[in-house]
Short mmCIF file of C-alpha atoms in Angstrom, two decimals:
data_model
loop_
_atom_site.label_atom_id
_atom_site.label_comp_id
_atom_site.label_asym_id
_atom_site.label_seq_id
_atom_site.Cartn_x
_atom_site.Cartn_y
_atom_site.Cartn_z
CA UNK A 1 37.73 17.56 16.67
CA UNK A 2 35.71 20.89 15.84
CA UNK A 3 34.67 20.89 19.46
CA UNK A 4 38.36 20.77 20.73
CA UNK A 5 39.44 23.20 18.28
CA UNK A 6 36.69 25.87 19.17
CA UNK A 7 37.57 25.35 23.02
CA UNK A 8 41.31 25.92 22.31
CA UNK A 9 40.83 29.20 20.33
CA UNK A 10 38.48 30.35 23.07
CA UNK A 11 41.18 29.64 25.59
CA UNK A 12 43.69 31.64 23.62
CA UNK A 13 41.63 34.41 23.15
CA UNK A 14 41.00 34.43 26.95
CA UNK A 15 44.75 34.48 27.71
CA UNK A 16 45.59 37.26 25.23
CA UNK A 17 42.92 39.29 26.95
CA UNK A 18 44.21 38.67 30.20
CA UNK A 19 47.85 39.55 29.17
CA UNK A 20 46.54 42.92 27.61
CA UNK A 21 44.61 43.70 30.82
CA UNK A 22 47.74 43.21 33.04
CA UNK A 23 49.87 45.30 30.69
CA UNK A 24 47.29 48.04 31.12
CA UNK A 25 47.04 47.83 34.78
CA UNK A 26 50.74 47.74 35.49
CA UNK A 27 51.61 51.49 36.30
CA UNK A 28 54.87 52.94 35.06
CA UNK A 29 57.34 53.87 38.00
CA UNK A 30 57.33 57.32 38.96
CA UNK A 31 60.65 59.36 37.81
CA UNK A 32 62.57 60.23 40.69
CA UNK A 33 63.92 63.82 40.62
CA UNK A 34 67.71 64.00 41.28
CA UNK A 35 68.70 66.63 43.79
CA UNK A 36 71.89 68.52 42.66
CA UNK A 37 73.90 69.67 45.50
CA UNK A 38 74.32 73.50 45.74
CA UNK A 39 77.86 74.53 45.84
CA UNK A 40 78.77 78.08 47.18
CA UNK A 41 82.03 79.77 48.37
CA UNK A 42 82.92 81.49 51.43
CA UNK A 43 85.87 84.01 51.57
CA UNK A 44 88.44 83.52 54.26
CA UNK A 45 91.85 84.69 55.19
CA UNK A 46 95.18 82.76 56.39
CA UNK A 47 96.14 83.86 59.81
CA UNK A 48 98.99 81.37 60.64
CA UNK A 49 102.50 82.32 59.43
CA UNK A 50 102.39 79.89 56.60
CA UNK A 51 99.91 77.18 55.62
CA UNK A 52 99.74 74.24 53.21
CA UNK A 53 97.28 73.47 50.55
CA UNK A 54 97.30 69.54 50.46
CA UNK A 55 96.11 66.76 48.14
CA UNK A 56 94.54 63.58 49.62
CA UNK A 57 96.90 60.65 48.58
CA UNK A 58 96.16 57.16 48.02
CA UNK A 59 97.95 56.41 51.25
CA UNK A 60 95.20 58.12 53.03
CA UNK A 61 97.34 60.91 53.95
CA UNK A 62 97.46 64.75 53.17
CA UNK A 63 100.50 65.82 51.12
CA UNK A 64 101.57 69.46 50.95
CA UNK A 65 101.54 71.00 47.52
CA UNK A 66 101.39 74.77 47.80
CA UNK A 67 102.31 77.25 50.49
CA UNK A 68 100.18 80.19 51.43
CA UNK A 69 101.20 82.89 53.88
CA UNK A 70 99.54 85.25 56.38
CA UNK A 71 96.97 87.44 54.64
CA UNK A 72 96.20 85.13 51.70
CA UNK A 73 92.87 84.89 50.49
CA UNK A 74 91.26 81.43 50.18
CA UNK A 75 87.65 80.19 48.99
CA UNK A 76 86.19 77.50 51.27
CA UNK A 77 83.46 75.07 49.58
CA UNK A 78 80.13 74.94 51.06
CA UNK A 79 77.66 72.15 49.92
CA UNK A 80 74.10 72.82 50.74
CA UNK A 81 75.27 75.41 53.21
CA UNK A 82 77.71 73.05 55.21
CA UNK A 83 81.51 73.40 54.74
CA UNK A 84 83.03 70.35 53.14
CA UNK A 85 85.55 68.90 55.46
CA UNK A 86 87.58 65.90 55.80
CA UNK A 87 89.11 64.32 58.95
CA UNK A 88 92.45 62.44 58.64
CA UNK A 89 93.21 60.27 61.80
CA UNK A 90 96.97 60.45 63.09
CA UNK A 91 98.47 56.98 62.37
CA UNK A 92 101.25 57.49 64.70
CA UNK A 93 98.96 58.27 68.01
CA UNK A 94 100.18 56.26 70.92
CA UNK A 95 96.88 56.15 72.53
CA UNK A 96 93.86 54.43 71.41
CA UNK A 97 91.93 57.82 71.55
CA UNK A 98 91.18 58.81 67.88
CA UNK A 99 93.52 61.74 67.11
CA UNK A 100 93.89 63.70 63.96
CA UNK A 101 93.57 66.77 61.96
CA UNK A 102 90.57 68.36 60.14
CA UNK A 103 90.78 69.74 56.76
CA UNK A 104 88.52 71.89 54.70
CA UNK A 105 87.87 71.62 50.96
CA UNK A 106 89.00 74.82 49.28
CA UNK A 107 89.67 76.06 45.84
CA UNK A 108 92.73 77.88 44.90
CA UNK A 109 93.54 78.89 41.30
CA UNK A 110 90.61 77.05 40.14
CA UNK A 111 92.00 73.90 41.73
CA UNK A 112 90.68 71.77 44.61
CA UNK A 113 92.91 71.44 47.69
CA UNK A 114 92.61 70.50 51.18
CA UNK A 115 93.48 73.00 53.91
CA UNK A 116 93.86 72.66 57.72
CA UNK A 117 90.65 73.86 59.50
CA UNK A 118 92.85 75.76 62.40
CA UNK A 119 94.76 78.20 60.26
CA UNK A 120 92.15 80.46 58.85
CA UNK A 121 89.05 82.68 59.52
CA UNK A 122 86.04 83.24 57.56
CA UNK A 123 84.11 86.49 56.80
CA UNK A 124 86.77 88.84 57.54
CA UNK A 125 89.29 91.21 56.29
CA UNK A 126 93.05 91.66 56.77
CA UNK A 127 94.21 93.94 59.54
CA UNK A 128 97.02 94.77 61.74
CA UNK A 129 97.63 95.92 65.32
CA UNK A 130 99.19 99.42 65.07
CA UNK A 131 100.21 99.44 68.71
CA UNK A 132 100.47 97.16 71.67
CA UNK A 133 96.90 95.53 71.60
CA UNK A 134 95.35 93.78 74.54
CA UNK A 135 92.72 90.73 73.81
CA UNK A 136 89.56 90.50 75.66
CA UNK A 137 86.82 87.85 75.75
CA UNK A 138 83.98 90.24 75.78
CA UNK A 139 82.97 93.32 73.85
CA UNK A 140 82.99 95.77 76.86
CA UNK A 141 86.78 94.89 77.19
CA UNK A 142 86.55 94.00 80.77
CA UNK A 143 87.80 90.25 80.77
CA UNK A 144 91.35 89.93 79.44
CA UNK A 145 92.17 86.63 77.57
CA UNK A 146 94.71 84.49 79.32
CA UNK A 147 97.28 83.64 76.64
CA UNK A 148 101.14 84.19 76.27
CA UNK A 149 100.23 86.36 73.27
CA UNK A 150 98.32 88.82 75.06
CA UNK A 151 98.93 91.88 74.39
CA UNK A 152 99.48 91.47 70.63
CA UNK A 153 102.73 93.21 69.55
CA UNK A 154 102.78 96.02 66.91
CA UNK A 155 102.53 94.81 63.46
CA UNK A 156 100.83 91.63 64.42
CA UNK A 157 98.80 90.40 61.59
CA UNK A 158 95.11 89.81 62.57
CA UNK A 159 91.67 89.79 60.74
CA UNK A 160 88.90 91.77 61.49
CA UNK A 161 85.27 90.40 61.27
CA UNK A 162 83.26 91.84 58.64
CA UNK A 163 80.16 91.85 60.66
CA UNK A 164 81.55 94.86 62.46
CA UNK A 165 81.49 96.95 59.28
CA UNK A 166 77.90 96.53 58.61
CA UNK A 167 76.97 98.36 61.80
CA UNK A 168 75.84 101.96 61.61
CA UNK A 169 77.81 102.81 64.72
CA UNK A 170 80.98 101.06 63.78
CA UNK A 171 83.09 104.19 63.86
CA UNK A 172 81.86 105.16 67.30
CA UNK A 173 82.35 101.54 68.72
CA UNK A 174 85.16 101.13 71.41
CA UNK A 175 85.66 97.50 70.49
CA UNK A 176 86.05 95.43 67.58
CA UNK A 177 85.73 91.66 67.06
CA UNK A 178 88.92 90.10 65.43
CA UNK A 179 90.61 86.78 64.71
CA UNK A 180 94.17 85.99 65.58
CA UNK A 181 96.34 82.95 65.38
CA UNK A 182 97.18 81.47 68.81
CA UNK A 183 100.62 79.95 68.54
CA UNK A 184 100.36 78.11 71.75
CA UNK A 185 97.08 76.39 70.91
CA UNK A 186 98.15 76.41 67.20
CA UNK A 187 94.74 77.58 65.98
CA UNK A 188 92.76 80.64 65.14
CA UNK A 189 90.89 82.23 68.01
CA UNK A 190 88.50 85.22 68.28
CA UNK A 191 88.72 88.21 70.42
CA UNK A 192 87.79 91.86 71.04
CA UNK A 193 90.27 94.65 71.07
CA UNK A 194 90.16 98.33 71.20
CA UNK A 195 89.05 99.58 67.94
CA UNK A 196 91.74 102.45 68.00
CA UNK A 197 94.44 99.95 68.23
CA UNK A 198 94.09 98.06 64.99
CA UNK A 199 93.62 99.20 61.44
CA UNK A 200 92.53 97.60 58.00
CA UNK A 201 93.67 100.13 55.86
CA UNK A 202 96.34 98.60 53.34
CA UNK A 203 98.63 101.62 53.87
CA UNK A 204 98.99 100.81 57.54
CA UNK A 205 99.31 97.05 57.02
CA UNK A 206 102.15 97.41 54.67
CA UNK A 207 104.10 100.06 56.22
CA UNK A 208 103.88 98.24 59.61
CA UNK A 209 105.38 95.11 58.05
CA UNK A 210 108.01 97.30 56.49
CA UNK A 211 108.99 98.91 59.98
CA UNK A 212 109.33 95.51 61.36
CA UNK A 213 111.64 94.27 58.60
CA UNK A 214 113.69 97.17 59.14
CA UNK A 215 114.34 96.20 62.49
CA UNK A 216 116.07 93.02 61.57
CA UNK A 217 117.89 94.36 58.19
CA UNK A 218 121.08 96.15 58.64
CA UNK A 219 122.76 96.41 55.18
CA UNK A 220 122.18 99.85 53.62
CA UNK A 221 120.93 98.78 50.12
CA UNK A 222 118.05 96.62 51.64
CA UNK A 223 117.18 99.32 53.96
CA UNK A 224 116.95 101.93 51.19
CA UNK A 225 114.66 99.62 49.35
CA UNK A 226 112.39 99.19 52.14
CA UNK A 227 111.95 102.84 52.82
CA UNK A 228 111.25 103.49 49.14
CA UNK A 229 108.45 100.79 49.39
CA UNK A 230 106.92 102.46 52.40
CA UNK A 231 107.18 105.97 50.67
CA UNK A 232 104.45 104.86 48.37
CA UNK A 233 101.86 104.69 51.14
CA UNK A 234 100.29 107.15 53.54
CA UNK A 235 100.03 105.36 56.85
CA UNK A 236 98.46 106.54 60.23
CA UNK A 237 100.36 108.43 62.68
CA UNK A 238 101.06 105.58 64.92
CA UNK A 239 102.56 103.58 62.05
CA UNK A 240 104.56 106.46 60.73
CA UNK A 241 106.37 107.30 64.00
CA UNK A 242 107.36 103.60 63.93
CA UNK A 243 108.63 103.81 60.54
CA UNK A 244 110.44 107.12 61.38
CA UNK A 245 112.08 105.49 64.40
CA UNK A 246 113.87 103.19 62.17
CA UNK A 247 115.50 105.99 60.21
CA UNK A 248 117.96 106.74 63.17
CA UNK A 249 120.22 103.87 63.84
CA UNK A 250 123.29 104.05 65.87
CA UNK A 251 126.34 102.03 64.34
CA UNK A 252 128.94 100.72 66.69
CA UNK A 253 132.19 99.61 65.08
CA UNK A 254 133.41 96.11 66.52
CA UNK A 255 137.03 95.32 66.05
CA UNK A 256 136.53 91.68 65.68
CA UNK A 257 133.64 92.29 62.92
CA UNK A 258 136.10 94.67 61.19
CA UNK A 259 138.65 91.93 61.07
CA UNK A 260 136.09 89.44 59.78
CA UNK A 261 135.25 91.75 56.93
CA UNK A 262 138.72 92.10 56.10
CA UNK A 263 138.93 88.46 55.32
CA UNK A 264 136.63 88.84 52.54
CA UNK A 265 138.60 91.64 50.99
CA UNK A 266 140.79 90.96 47.85
CA UNK A 267 143.86 92.79 48.94
CA UNK A 268 145.82 89.70 50.08
CA UNK A 269 145.66 90.49 53.72
CA UNK A 270 146.17 87.49 56.06
CA UNK A 271 144.02 88.39 58.93
CA UNK A 272 144.99 85.31 60.84
CA UNK A 273 148.52 86.35 60.88
CA UNK A 274 147.63 89.94 62.06
CA UNK A 275 145.93 88.45 64.99
CA UNK A 276 148.93 86.50 65.89
CA UNK A 277 151.31 89.80 65.91
CA UNK A 278 152.13 91.13 69.43
CA UNK A 279 150.72 94.64 68.91
CA UNK A 280 152.69 95.93 72.04
CA UNK A 281 155.87 95.97 70.12
CA UNK A 282 156.90 98.16 67.19
CA UNK A 283 157.57 95.92 64.22
CA UNK A 284 159.67 98.51 62.58
CA UNK A 285 162.27 98.74 65.45
#
């Protein structure tokens, strides 16, 4: 019995020693370092007449939440130097070819939204055409772009590439790189224009827009308000000339328009009856 007890104790000690050795031999797994994505923002400008900030719904579609307009500032999100985008297929596409719209992750008023990639430009500043402006594909202004929007009209909203500002000879350059919204292609395009035909000054941008509004504003009170707004700025000579051209307006009185306005008067005049009167006869005879 003593022999069996000694053997059992010896085997137990060997087992314990083996287990302790195994524990010592097992190396602890190396800690995996988590790489945190670096988020940065790039400034941009809206160039389409209007654009929608959207939220991605549970129905896998984008839903418009906020409207932005030409010239509005946006902040585009980049993750590790790459713009964060989302492609939304068109469910109503008739062909088997995958069609859809690409959206970009933007932040507005500290909230996250999605914005169509085709409606804005990056690394630019707001600008305006201060005269009829031709679009060119090259910096030497020798190849005109084939587009229904060429030339751009006076007061057309565009964006001037910021890279032009860093050039030491920017003031003497004959051409400037710009971005504009092509209404036919429904997308922002880049082009080169004569540097003398555009301006990035806020005075020229505001007053040129006022001059355009005056062209379609006929009532005296709103026109006076527009002129008062423009008086706060000092635009260049070309923009000032366009504003002054709206100060002289020919007024032509139309008989039918006068009669329509009389209908809105509170003097009890029945204009419809007046129109039926034979004006060739003297009603007092």
